């Protein structure tokens, strides 16, 4: 029999303390009954011999010490799963909010999940063509990768994420595909853009949405990505579906984490975020990937807005240490009217090397990519130099580099939000641009590729 | 077995009571699922335990069992080629037994207990056995002869010893020790927090050859030395660690993936069996031990993983091998310490890290070194640790504590990484304290000119840095022709020598001899060019247009088998003298 307690002693922020608890376990689901009949859910953060510390996901307003009743459910937070969840919309705590009624579950699964055994992982190596040159050509996405978009307020990160969701495909394959979308504390408008765009492209009936809006309970955001990922794991590893997980905005998640940490009076780490934020974020990001012998996969694109566009802020910093690269958006490029405003130099895809080359994209991909990077970096330096000294002070070679950098931004990076370039198109643009430079500057390219691609335009 | 009861649980910290016999750092099993834990604080009534597994579902009142031993690793045949979690549980076994995810409370033997090994004795009955003496060996893989060492509490006369096929649980020899006869086995255990004994430490005297040009030429690490690689994310720490694991001339590699990405471990697991050791030509996996505690695995085991790794490394060192340990990343280990320390409500030091952070780091790195083993062999253990400072800020406590103990510092710069100049080791900020050792070694074994070539190249790079400042202020026009030449040659050093593509089949490894040729080509170009410029007033612009220049840049793609084609110094000399003469004629 489940016992009911009326021994609430403290309420502070999202945290409550209950005394005289006989049996409760760490991480257990808690239900709190308010006098007016509403039920709020919580999770045990500390289990002691005679008291428990519980965080409430839906806030503590209206709680009353004397009249609140509490039940420990004897199980962790779980989500009900069945193939019917595809096409459904849930709130941030896994409750259906569309008109589809409750989920008749095949199984209930704890949202915490166990870590994937590194031994059972399969290395991601299938090239995903997103149709965006700055990603396909230079920061290639592969299936099973976690590649976040580091953005800033007012930059078109949602548009880019949607373009990727719309266009992403593995060449030459027709497979079951689903999008799991976790909205974490975003505005109604943002979330609506996503839903509408998914509907427009016909992807909505293949999507599962978890929506926690800016007006929804803050602490609920801690569980939203876990609901999304538990669902993704189920779809990928049990139903053999290729899953793309989009989480936006991870900054709000971290802020919720900080709020709980502050309420628990923990020693803060950098900028008040808890010292365990790295580990905590890892338990989210590391749930994506591929598993040996399983057809499905989880590819993840978390979006986070960097406070003050600062890449060294703890949220992007710790994320970057866990994720397999990052797509960094640049405000100056955005101001120049370049969409997608991907700053290719600090952007990175760590898994690209296994996803490109002969048989996957094209033999010259790696060489071409390195050369473009190095030439653009040099070009950017010259651009800066020209600002200080004026263009007349540049050498002839420098001027070529400057021309290269400008055209690179205009022709390679810039494209339309519905423009879907094939990888060949992307690479041909790359070689076109390299022809601005004399051949002896191309030290990162093997001779055979120079013969084949540089010297024979149109070949 | 004594058992106590859980009083409270908060994340990885479990507090228990009624354990009067508990000892500091003793291993315990917690609750129904028998989770692994270690005692980290003792009080009169309460015992503080860090749990190496996810504590969700534990509740107060569950039992805690003392295990009467410290956290230990089992050492013996079967280590090579294994992949372990932080407390030496074999992940391949867990995969076969429990599936794709790691459940809680898994019990698994670190070494295969039913596998038989062919044991060959090196001693005969009647011989004296002293601690650490090699009593025999097992050919564990083609590349590794696994010596069986007498345990450190074993001293006596060998009564009998058998050749033949044994499992690690079968006795291979009997030793008469203080009127008692004890059995010896193929395996032994050792507590991870204690360093293994040796006769005495020696000063490292040869470089660890890595095949990485910027490292071998400019910032070498010694066999038995220590190095650290701090850098912001995306600057290539892991790739450098992987490159060293692949190509360093060590007999045994221990790779500890501590709190890093799961896919990186998978990468090692998938790639290493197919890579060939440049020395033996055998698969790299045949000399590698992997420890994986990925970032989503429980945090306390992360702290244990580096110690498990270094104990295994010491064990092979004691057989007289050259061992290299890579720890990626020590920052995650430090963060694990911080998390536990925070839960213990200890007074925090800098940035919330515990006050004992730097002494822990120092004691870890100090377990490296070149030593004389108890059996009078020479063994060495080199430690290379990656550090992931938040925001790439090198002033943070983990970097600073590490720099105080290590002798080599490879500074990774994000600016270089953005330009895809890899390895992104900055040539001016990095340093090594093993320069003398390596200069002497290479001068003797490769070419006597090695030190001068290296020095000339380094001074050019330094000079170029100063010139860059001028260029940034007033433009290239203000430079003299000689200075322009320095700029061009430095660019060539950076592009054609320092830049090395880890993913190119040929460029990924460069032998010392080829490194020397490559750099000498460029330096010859400089010296000849400088003469031509001074004597015949040939402009840098013309000098740099010679076709042989392009050839210099392509040397990196010439395979090691065609080493003689890498030396272009005669061709360079001739080319530059030709244009000098031509200018004379035209004048």
PDB file of C-alpha atoms in Angstrom, chain A residues 22-28 43 45-51 76-77 110 112-124 138-139 144-146 150 233 237 264 266-270 274-276 278-279 282-284 286-294 311-312 316-326 344-354 366-367 369-370 373-374 377-378 381 385 388-389 392-395 397-398 401 439-447 450, chain B residues 6-12 15 17 32 54-62 83 90-96 99-104 231-238 258-267 269-271 292 294-299 302 332 335 338-339 341-343 345-348 351-352 387-392 414 417-422 468 471-477 488 491 494-496 499 501 503-506 544-545 549-550 553-554 556-557:
ATOM      1  CA  UNK A  22       9.635   5.632   6.215  1.00  0.00           C
ATOM      2  CA  UNK A  23      10.602   4.454   2.798  1.00  0.00           C
ATOM      3  CA  UNK A  24      11.587   6.452  -0.214  1.00  0.00           C
ATOM      4  CA  UNK A  25      14.346   5.966  -2.717  1.00  0.00           C
ATOM      5  CA  UNK A  26      16.708   8.319  -4.494  1.00  0.00           C
ATOM      6  CA  UNK A  27      15.212   9.548  -7.764  1.00  0.00           C
ATOM      7  CA  UNK A  28      11.713   8.317  -6.900  1.00  0.00           C
ATOM      8  CA  UNK A  43      11.460  13.814  -7.723  1.00  0.00           C
ATOM      9  CA  UNK A  45      16.835  14.580  -4.687  1.00  0.00           C
ATOM     10  CA  UNK A  46      18.020  13.400  -1.299  1.00  0.00           C
ATOM     11  CA  UNK A  47      16.736  10.409   0.618  1.00  0.00           C
ATOM     12  CA  UNK A  48      17.534  10.336   4.322  1.00  0.00           C
ATOM     13  CA  UNK A  49      16.552   7.965   7.092  1.00  0.00           C
ATOM     14  CA  UNK A  50      13.650  10.052   8.187  1.00  0.00           C
ATOM     15  CA  UNK A  51      13.242  12.840   5.727  1.00  0.00           C
ATOM     16  CA  UNK A  76      11.124   6.575 -10.902  1.00  0.00           C
ATOM     17  CA  UNK A  77       9.647   9.017 -13.400  1.00  0.00           C
ATOM     18  CA  UNK A 110      12.387   5.291 -16.641  1.00  0.00           C
ATOM     19  CA  UNK A 112      16.874   8.429 -16.728  1.00  0.00           C
ATOM     20  CA  UNK A 113      18.042   5.540 -18.878  1.00  0.00           C
ATOM     21  CA  UNK A 114      21.244   3.547 -18.602  1.00  0.00           C
ATOM     22  CA  UNK A 115      24.465   4.638 -20.271  1.00  0.00           C
ATOM     23  CA  UNK A 116      25.233   3.022 -23.619  1.00  0.00           C
ATOM     24  CA  UNK A 117      28.120   0.621 -23.240  1.00  0.00           C
ATOM     25  CA  UNK A 118      30.991   2.151 -25.259  1.00  0.00           C
ATOM     26  CA  UNK A 119      31.766  -1.348 -26.453  1.00  0.00           C
ATOM     27  CA  UNK A 120      28.356  -1.734 -28.059  1.00  0.00           C
ATOM     28  CA  UNK A 121      28.481   1.571 -29.900  1.00  0.00           C
ATOM     29  CA  UNK A 122      28.865   1.618 -33.621  1.00  0.00           C
ATOM     30  CA  UNK A 123      30.977   4.450 -34.945  1.00  0.00           C
ATOM     31  CA  UNK A 124      28.877   7.002 -36.871  1.00  0.00           C
ATOM     32  CA  UNK A 138      33.168  21.787 -44.242  1.00  0.00           C
ATOM     33  CA  UNK A 139      31.463  20.559 -41.073  1.00  0.00           C
ATOM     34  CA  UNK A 144      24.430   9.273 -34.964  1.00  0.00           C
ATOM     35  CA  UNK A 145      26.296  12.491 -34.271  1.00  0.00           C
ATOM     36  CA  UNK A 146      25.427  15.150 -31.719  1.00  0.00           C
ATOM     37  CA  UNK A 150      25.625  27.657 -30.950  1.00  0.00           C
ATOM     38  CA  UNK A 233      15.864   5.632 -27.838  1.00  0.00           C
ATOM     39  CA  UNK A 237      16.680   1.009 -31.001  1.00  0.00           C
ATOM     40  CA  UNK A 264      19.690  23.498  -2.474  1.00  0.00           C
ATOM     41  CA  UNK A 266      25.093  23.980  -3.271  1.00  0.00           C
ATOM     42  CA  UNK A 267      28.533  25.442  -3.810  1.00  0.00           C
ATOM     43  CA  UNK A 268      28.248  27.100  -7.197  1.00  0.00           C
ATOM     44  CA  UNK A 269      30.738  26.567 -10.001  1.00  0.00           C
ATOM     45  CA  UNK A 270      31.355  29.101 -12.744  1.00  0.00           C
ATOM     46  CA  UNK A 274      26.395  23.827 -10.462  1.00  0.00           C
ATOM     47  CA  UNK A 275      29.747  22.000 -10.557  1.00  0.00           C
ATOM     48  CA  UNK A 276      28.078  18.856 -11.876  1.00  0.00           C
ATOM     49  CA  UNK A 278      29.124  18.831 -17.236  1.00  0.00           C
ATOM     50  CA  UNK A 279      28.068  15.387 -16.047  1.00  0.00           C
ATOM     51  CA  UNK A 282      26.545  14.522 -20.682  1.00  0.00           C
ATOM     52  CA  UNK A 283      23.693  12.308 -19.507  1.00  0.00           C
ATOM     53  CA  UNK A 284      21.577  14.084 -22.131  1.00  0.00           C
ATOM     54  CA  UNK A 286      25.588  11.054 -24.757  1.00  0.00           C
ATOM     55  CA  UNK A 287      22.272   9.302 -25.252  1.00  0.00           C
ATOM     56  CA  UNK A 288      22.559   9.772 -28.961  1.00  0.00           C
ATOM     57  CA  UNK A 289      24.513   7.556 -31.294  1.00  0.00           C
ATOM     58  CA  UNK A 290      24.449   4.234 -33.048  1.00  0.00           C
ATOM     59  CA  UNK A 291      24.478   0.741 -31.616  1.00  0.00           C
ATOM     60  CA  UNK A 292      26.017  -2.296 -33.251  1.00  0.00           C
ATOM     61  CA  UNK A 293      23.462  -4.459 -34.964  1.00  0.00           C
ATOM     62  CA  UNK A 294      20.633  -1.933 -34.651  1.00  0.00           C
ATOM     63  CA  UNK A 311      31.497  31.038 -26.549  1.00  0.00           C
ATOM     64  CA  UNK A 312      33.359  30.687 -23.254  1.00  0.00           C
ATOM     65  CA  UNK A 316      28.319  26.508 -24.710  1.00  0.00           C
ATOM     66  CA  UNK A 317      31.701  25.703 -23.198  1.00  0.00           C
ATOM     67  CA  UNK A 318      30.599  22.548 -21.382  1.00  0.00           C
ATOM     68  CA  UNK A 319      28.378  21.541 -24.288  1.00  0.00           C
ATOM     69  CA  UNK A 320      31.286  21.867 -26.685  1.00  0.00           C
ATOM     70  CA  UNK A 321      33.345  19.518 -24.545  1.00  0.00           C
ATOM     71  CA  UNK A 322      30.656  16.840 -24.815  1.00  0.00           C
ATOM     72  CA  UNK A 323      29.167  17.223 -28.272  1.00  0.00           C
ATOM     73  CA  UNK A 324      30.909  16.097 -31.413  1.00  0.00           C
ATOM     74  CA  UNK A 325      31.570  19.555 -32.767  1.00  0.00           C
ATOM     75  CA  UNK A 326      29.462  22.653 -33.105  1.00  0.00           C
ATOM     76  CA  UNK A 344      32.864  28.075 -40.587  1.00  0.00           C
ATOM     77  CA  UNK A 345      36.219  28.588 -38.887  1.00  0.00           C
ATOM     78  CA  UNK A 346      35.237  27.978 -35.251  1.00  0.00           C
ATOM     79  CA  UNK A 347      32.572  25.504 -36.361  1.00  0.00           C
ATOM     80  CA  UNK A 348      33.605  21.898 -36.338  1.00  0.00           C
ATOM     81  CA  UNK A 349      32.337  18.421 -36.932  1.00  0.00           C
ATOM     82  CA  UNK A 350      34.473  15.914 -35.108  1.00  0.00           C
ATOM     83  CA  UNK A 351      33.083  12.902 -36.878  1.00  0.00           C
ATOM     84  CA  UNK A 352      33.424  14.215 -40.425  1.00  0.00           C
ATOM     85  CA  UNK A 353      36.622  12.328 -41.217  1.00  0.00           C
ATOM     86  CA  UNK A 354      34.873   8.975 -41.146  1.00  0.00           C
ATOM     87  CA  UNK A 366      39.130  16.046 -47.128  1.00  0.00           C
ATOM     88  CA  UNK A 367      41.866  17.845 -49.078  1.00  0.00           C
ATOM     89  CA  UNK A 369      37.979  21.039 -47.085  1.00  0.00           C
ATOM     90  CA  UNK A 370      41.351  21.619 -45.426  1.00  0.00           C
ATOM     91  CA  UNK A 373      39.588  26.332 -44.308  1.00  0.00           C
ATOM     92  CA  UNK A 374      43.182  27.401 -44.487  1.00  0.00           C
ATOM     93  CA  UNK A 377      41.448  31.766 -42.442  1.00  0.00           C
ATOM     94  CA  UNK A 378      44.214  33.523 -44.338  1.00  0.00           C
ATOM     95  CA  UNK A 381      43.400  37.794 -41.660  1.00  0.00           C
ATOM     96  CA  UNK A 385      44.712  43.836 -42.152  1.00  0.00           C
ATOM     97  CA  UNK A 388      43.845  48.787 -40.489  1.00  0.00           C
ATOM     98  CA  UNK A 389      46.240  49.558 -43.303  1.00  0.00           C
ATOM     99  CA  UNK A 392      46.790  49.572 -50.999  1.00  0.00           C
ATOM    100  CA  UNK A 393      49.183  48.149 -48.444  1.00  0.00           C
ATOM    101  CA  UNK A 394      48.341  44.588 -49.445  1.00  0.00           C
ATOM    102  CA  UNK A 395      50.547  42.476 -51.667  1.00  0.00           C
ATOM    103  CA  UNK A 397      48.764  37.636 -53.200  1.00  0.00           C
ATOM    104  CA  UNK A 398      47.011  39.163 -50.201  1.00  0.00           C
ATOM    105  CA  UNK A 401      43.146  36.008 -50.610  1.00  0.00           C
ATOM    106  CA  UNK A 439      48.411  26.755 -57.644  1.00  0.00           C
ATOM    107  CA  UNK A 440      51.474  26.903 -55.378  1.00  0.00           C
ATOM    108  CA  UNK A 441      49.312  28.199 -52.551  1.00  0.00           C
ATOM    109  CA  UNK A 442      47.377  24.945 -52.470  1.00  0.00           C
ATOM    110  CA  UNK A 443      49.658  23.012 -50.144  1.00  0.00           C
ATOM    111  CA  UNK A 444      46.893  21.024 -48.478  1.00  0.00           C
ATOM    112  CA  UNK A 445      45.793  19.326 -51.663  1.00  0.00           C
ATOM    113  CA  UNK A 446      47.407  16.298 -53.196  1.00  0.00           C
ATOM    114  CA  UNK A 447      48.855  16.715 -56.655  1.00  0.00           C
ATOM    115  CA  UNK A 450      44.995  19.465 -58.450  1.00  0.00           C
TER     116      UNK A 450
ATOM    117  CA  UNK B   6      22.085   3.272   4.536  1.00  0.00           C
ATOM    118  CA  UNK B   7      21.164   6.496   6.263  1.00  0.00           C
ATOM    119  CA  UNK B   8      20.960   8.821   3.297  1.00  0.00           C
ATOM    120  CA  UNK B   9      21.600   9.101  -0.412  1.00  0.00           C
ATOM    121  CA  UNK B  10      22.444  12.219  -2.356  1.00  0.00           C
ATOM    122  CA  UNK B  11      23.697  11.641  -5.876  1.00  0.00           C
ATOM    123  CA  UNK B  12      26.859   9.519  -5.781  1.00  0.00           C
ATOM    124  CA  UNK B  15      26.001   7.642   4.073  1.00  0.00           C
ATOM    125  CA  UNK B  17      25.743   3.611   9.808  1.00  0.00           C
ATOM    126  CA  UNK B  32      19.862  -4.931  -3.152  1.00  0.00           C
ATOM    127  CA  UNK B  54      23.973   5.242 -10.529  1.00  0.00           C
ATOM    128  CA  UNK B  55      22.231   5.481  -7.152  1.00  0.00           C
ATOM    129  CA  UNK B  56      18.704   5.950  -8.428  1.00  0.00           C
ATOM    130  CA  UNK B  57      16.342   3.606  -6.616  1.00  0.00           C
ATOM    131  CA  UNK B  58      18.457   3.171  -3.480  1.00  0.00           C
ATOM    132  CA  UNK B  59      16.603   3.913  -0.270  1.00  0.00           C
ATOM    133  CA  UNK B  60      17.603   4.447   3.349  1.00  0.00           C
ATOM    134  CA  UNK B  61      17.612   1.257   5.345  1.00  0.00           C
ATOM    135  CA  UNK B  62      19.132  -0.918   2.632  1.00  0.00           C
ATOM    136  CA  UNK B  83      38.330  -2.514 -22.583  1.00  0.00           C
ATOM    137  CA  UNK B  90      35.285  -5.681 -18.810  1.00  0.00           C
ATOM    138  CA  UNK B  91      32.857  -3.831 -21.059  1.00  0.00           C
ATOM    139  CA  UNK B  92      32.944  -6.472 -23.776  1.00  0.00           C
ATOM    140  CA  UNK B  93      31.829  -9.082 -21.269  1.00  0.00           C
ATOM    141  CA  UNK B  94      29.063  -6.773 -19.981  1.00  0.00           C
ATOM    142  CA  UNK B  95      27.939  -6.259 -23.587  1.00  0.00           C
ATOM    143  CA  UNK B  96      27.697  -9.980 -24.230  1.00  0.00           C
ATOM    144  CA  UNK B  99      23.215  -6.037 -23.894  1.00  0.00           C
ATOM    145  CA  UNK B 100      23.716  -2.566 -25.262  1.00  0.00           C
ATOM    146  CA  UNK B 101      23.279  -0.591 -22.058  1.00  0.00           C
ATOM    147  CA  UNK B 102      25.186  -0.898 -18.801  1.00  0.00           C
ATOM    148  CA  UNK B 103      22.907  -2.014 -15.956  1.00  0.00           C
ATOM    149  CA  UNK B 104      23.640  -1.537 -12.261  1.00  0.00           C
ATOM    150  CA  UNK B 231      43.338  23.333 -24.945  1.00  0.00           C
ATOM    151  CA  UNK B 232      39.798  24.559 -25.515  1.00  0.00           C
ATOM    152  CA  UNK B 233      37.285  22.223 -27.104  1.00  0.00           C
ATOM    153  CA  UNK B 234      37.836  21.534 -30.766  1.00  0.00           C
ATOM    154  CA  UNK B 235      41.551  22.233 -30.618  1.00  0.00           C
ATOM    155  CA  UNK B 236      42.480  18.610 -31.176  1.00  0.00           C
ATOM    156  CA  UNK B 237      43.466  17.216 -27.770  1.00  0.00           C
ATOM    157  CA  UNK B 238      41.898  13.878 -28.411  1.00  0.00           C
ATOM    158  CA  UNK B 258      38.021   9.634 -18.557  1.00  0.00           C
ATOM    159  CA  UNK B 259      34.686  11.425 -18.731  1.00  0.00           C
ATOM    160  CA  UNK B 260      34.874  11.923 -22.476  1.00  0.00           C
ATOM    161  CA  UNK B 261      32.726  10.970 -25.430  1.00  0.00           C
ATOM    162  CA  UNK B 262      31.535   7.415 -25.967  1.00  0.00           C
ATOM    163  CA  UNK B 263      32.191   7.588 -29.690  1.00  0.00           C
ATOM    164  CA  UNK B 264      35.844   8.411 -29.104  1.00  0.00           C
ATOM    165  CA  UNK B 265      36.322   5.114 -27.311  1.00  0.00           C
ATOM    166  CA  UNK B 266      34.422   3.357 -30.080  1.00  0.00           C
ATOM    167  CA  UNK B 267      36.765   4.989 -32.560  1.00  0.00           C
ATOM    168  CA  UNK B 269      38.112   0.156 -30.472  1.00  0.00           C
ATOM    169  CA  UNK B 270      37.275   0.016 -34.159  1.00  0.00           C
ATOM    170  CA  UNK B 271      40.443   1.532 -35.535  1.00  0.00           C
ATOM    171  CA  UNK B 292      36.582   3.842 -20.681  1.00  0.00           C
ATOM    172  CA  UNK B 294      32.534   8.009 -20.679  1.00  0.00           C
ATOM    173  CA  UNK B 295      30.936  11.264 -19.586  1.00  0.00           C
ATOM    174  CA  UNK B 296      27.521   9.711 -19.025  1.00  0.00           C
ATOM    175  CA  UNK B 297      28.843   6.925 -16.832  1.00  0.00           C
ATOM    176  CA  UNK B 298      28.742   7.441 -13.047  1.00  0.00           C
ATOM    177  CA  UNK B 299      30.958  10.243 -11.896  1.00  0.00           C
ATOM    178  CA  UNK B 302      35.736   8.480 -13.220  1.00  0.00           C
ATOM    179  CA  UNK B 332      36.983  15.407 -15.888  1.00  0.00           C
ATOM    180  CA  UNK B 335      35.679  17.654 -11.744  1.00  0.00           C
ATOM    181  CA  UNK B 338      35.081  18.456  -7.042  1.00  0.00           C
ATOM    182  CA  UNK B 339      31.646  16.926  -7.199  1.00  0.00           C
ATOM    183  CA  UNK B 341      34.082  17.104  -2.374  1.00  0.00           C
ATOM    184  CA  UNK B 342      31.053  19.369  -2.743  1.00  0.00           C
ATOM    185  CA  UNK B 343      28.711  16.626  -1.578  1.00  0.00           C
ATOM    186  CA  UNK B 345      30.554  19.742   2.170  1.00  0.00           C
ATOM    187  CA  UNK B 346      34.293  20.236   2.324  1.00  0.00           C
ATOM    188  CA  UNK B 347      35.604  23.771   2.364  1.00  0.00           C
ATOM    189  CA  UNK B 348      36.284  24.518  -1.298  1.00  0.00           C
ATOM    190  CA  UNK B 351      36.834  27.512  -8.208  1.00  0.00           C
ATOM    191  CA  UNK B 352      35.144  25.000  -5.949  1.00  0.00           C
ATOM    192  CA  UNK B 387      43.401  19.007 -19.790  1.00  0.00           C
ATOM    193  CA  UNK B 388      40.153  20.665 -20.826  1.00  0.00           C
ATOM    194  CA  UNK B 389      40.138  24.093 -19.239  1.00  0.00           C
ATOM    195  CA  UNK B 390      36.792  25.895 -19.234  1.00  0.00           C
ATOM    196  CA  UNK B 391      36.746  28.492 -21.968  1.00  0.00           C
ATOM    197  CA  UNK B 392      40.323  27.577 -22.866  1.00  0.00           C
ATOM    198  CA  UNK B 414      42.029  27.652 -31.051  1.00  0.00           C
ATOM    199  CA  UNK B 417      42.586  24.964 -35.040  1.00  0.00           C
ATOM    200  CA  UNK B 418      40.205  27.340 -36.814  1.00  0.00           C
ATOM    201  CA  UNK B 419      42.669  27.572 -39.703  1.00  0.00           C
ATOM    202  CA  UNK B 420      42.797  23.760 -39.570  1.00  0.00           C
ATOM    203  CA  UNK B 421      46.465  23.888 -38.743  1.00  0.00           C
ATOM    204  CA  UNK B 422      46.794  20.571 -36.944  1.00  0.00           C
ATOM    205  CA  UNK B 468      54.302  39.964 -37.794  1.00  0.00           C
ATOM    206  CA  UNK B 471      53.406  43.962 -40.585  1.00  0.00           C
ATOM    207  CA  UNK B 472      50.249  44.389 -38.599  1.00  0.00           C
ATOM    208  CA  UNK B 473      51.160  48.018 -37.880  1.00  0.00           C
ATOM    209  CA  UNK B 474      52.677  49.244 -41.117  1.00  0.00           C
ATOM    210  CA  UNK B 475      52.297  46.542 -43.748  1.00  0.00           C
ATOM    211  CA  UNK B 476      54.779  44.322 -45.599  1.00  0.00           C
ATOM    212  CA  UNK B 477      56.377  47.211 -47.498  1.00  0.00           C
ATOM    213  CA  UNK B 488      58.336  33.278 -46.344  1.00  0.00           C
ATOM    214  CA  UNK B 491      55.440  30.205 -43.525  1.00  0.00           C
ATOM    215  CA  UNK B 494      54.515  26.080 -40.599  1.00  0.00           C
ATOM    216  CA  UNK B 495      52.822  24.798 -43.735  1.00  0.00           C
ATOM    217  CA  UNK B 496      55.267  22.191 -44.937  1.00  0.00           C
ATOM    218  CA  UNK B 499      51.240  21.046 -40.216  1.00  0.00           C
ATOM    219  CA  UNK B 501      47.417  15.591 -41.309  1.00  0.00           C
ATOM    220  CA  UNK B 503      43.968  11.406 -41.320  1.00  0.00           C
ATOM    221  CA  UNK B 504      46.308  11.072 -44.296  1.00  0.00           C
ATOM    222  CA  UNK B 505      47.701   7.569 -44.696  1.00  0.00           C
ATOM    223  CA  UNK B 506      51.264   8.744 -45.241  1.00  0.00           C
ATOM    224  CA  UNK B 544      60.182  31.932 -53.651  1.00  0.00           C
ATOM    225  CA  UNK B 545      59.002  31.234 -57.171  1.00  0.00           C
ATOM    226  CA  UNK B 549      59.710  25.163 -53.506  1.00  0.00           C
ATOM    227  CA  UNK B 550      56.503  23.427 -54.427  1.00  0.00           C
ATOM    228  CA  UNK B 553      55.652  21.128 -49.703  1.00  0.00           C
ATOM    229  CA  UNK B 554      54.932  17.729 -51.227  1.00  0.00           C
ATOM    230  CA  UNK B 556      55.120  14.990 -46.565  1.00  0.00           C
ATOM    231  CA  UNK B 557      53.223  12.782 -48.977  1.00  0.00           C
TER     232      UNK B 557
END
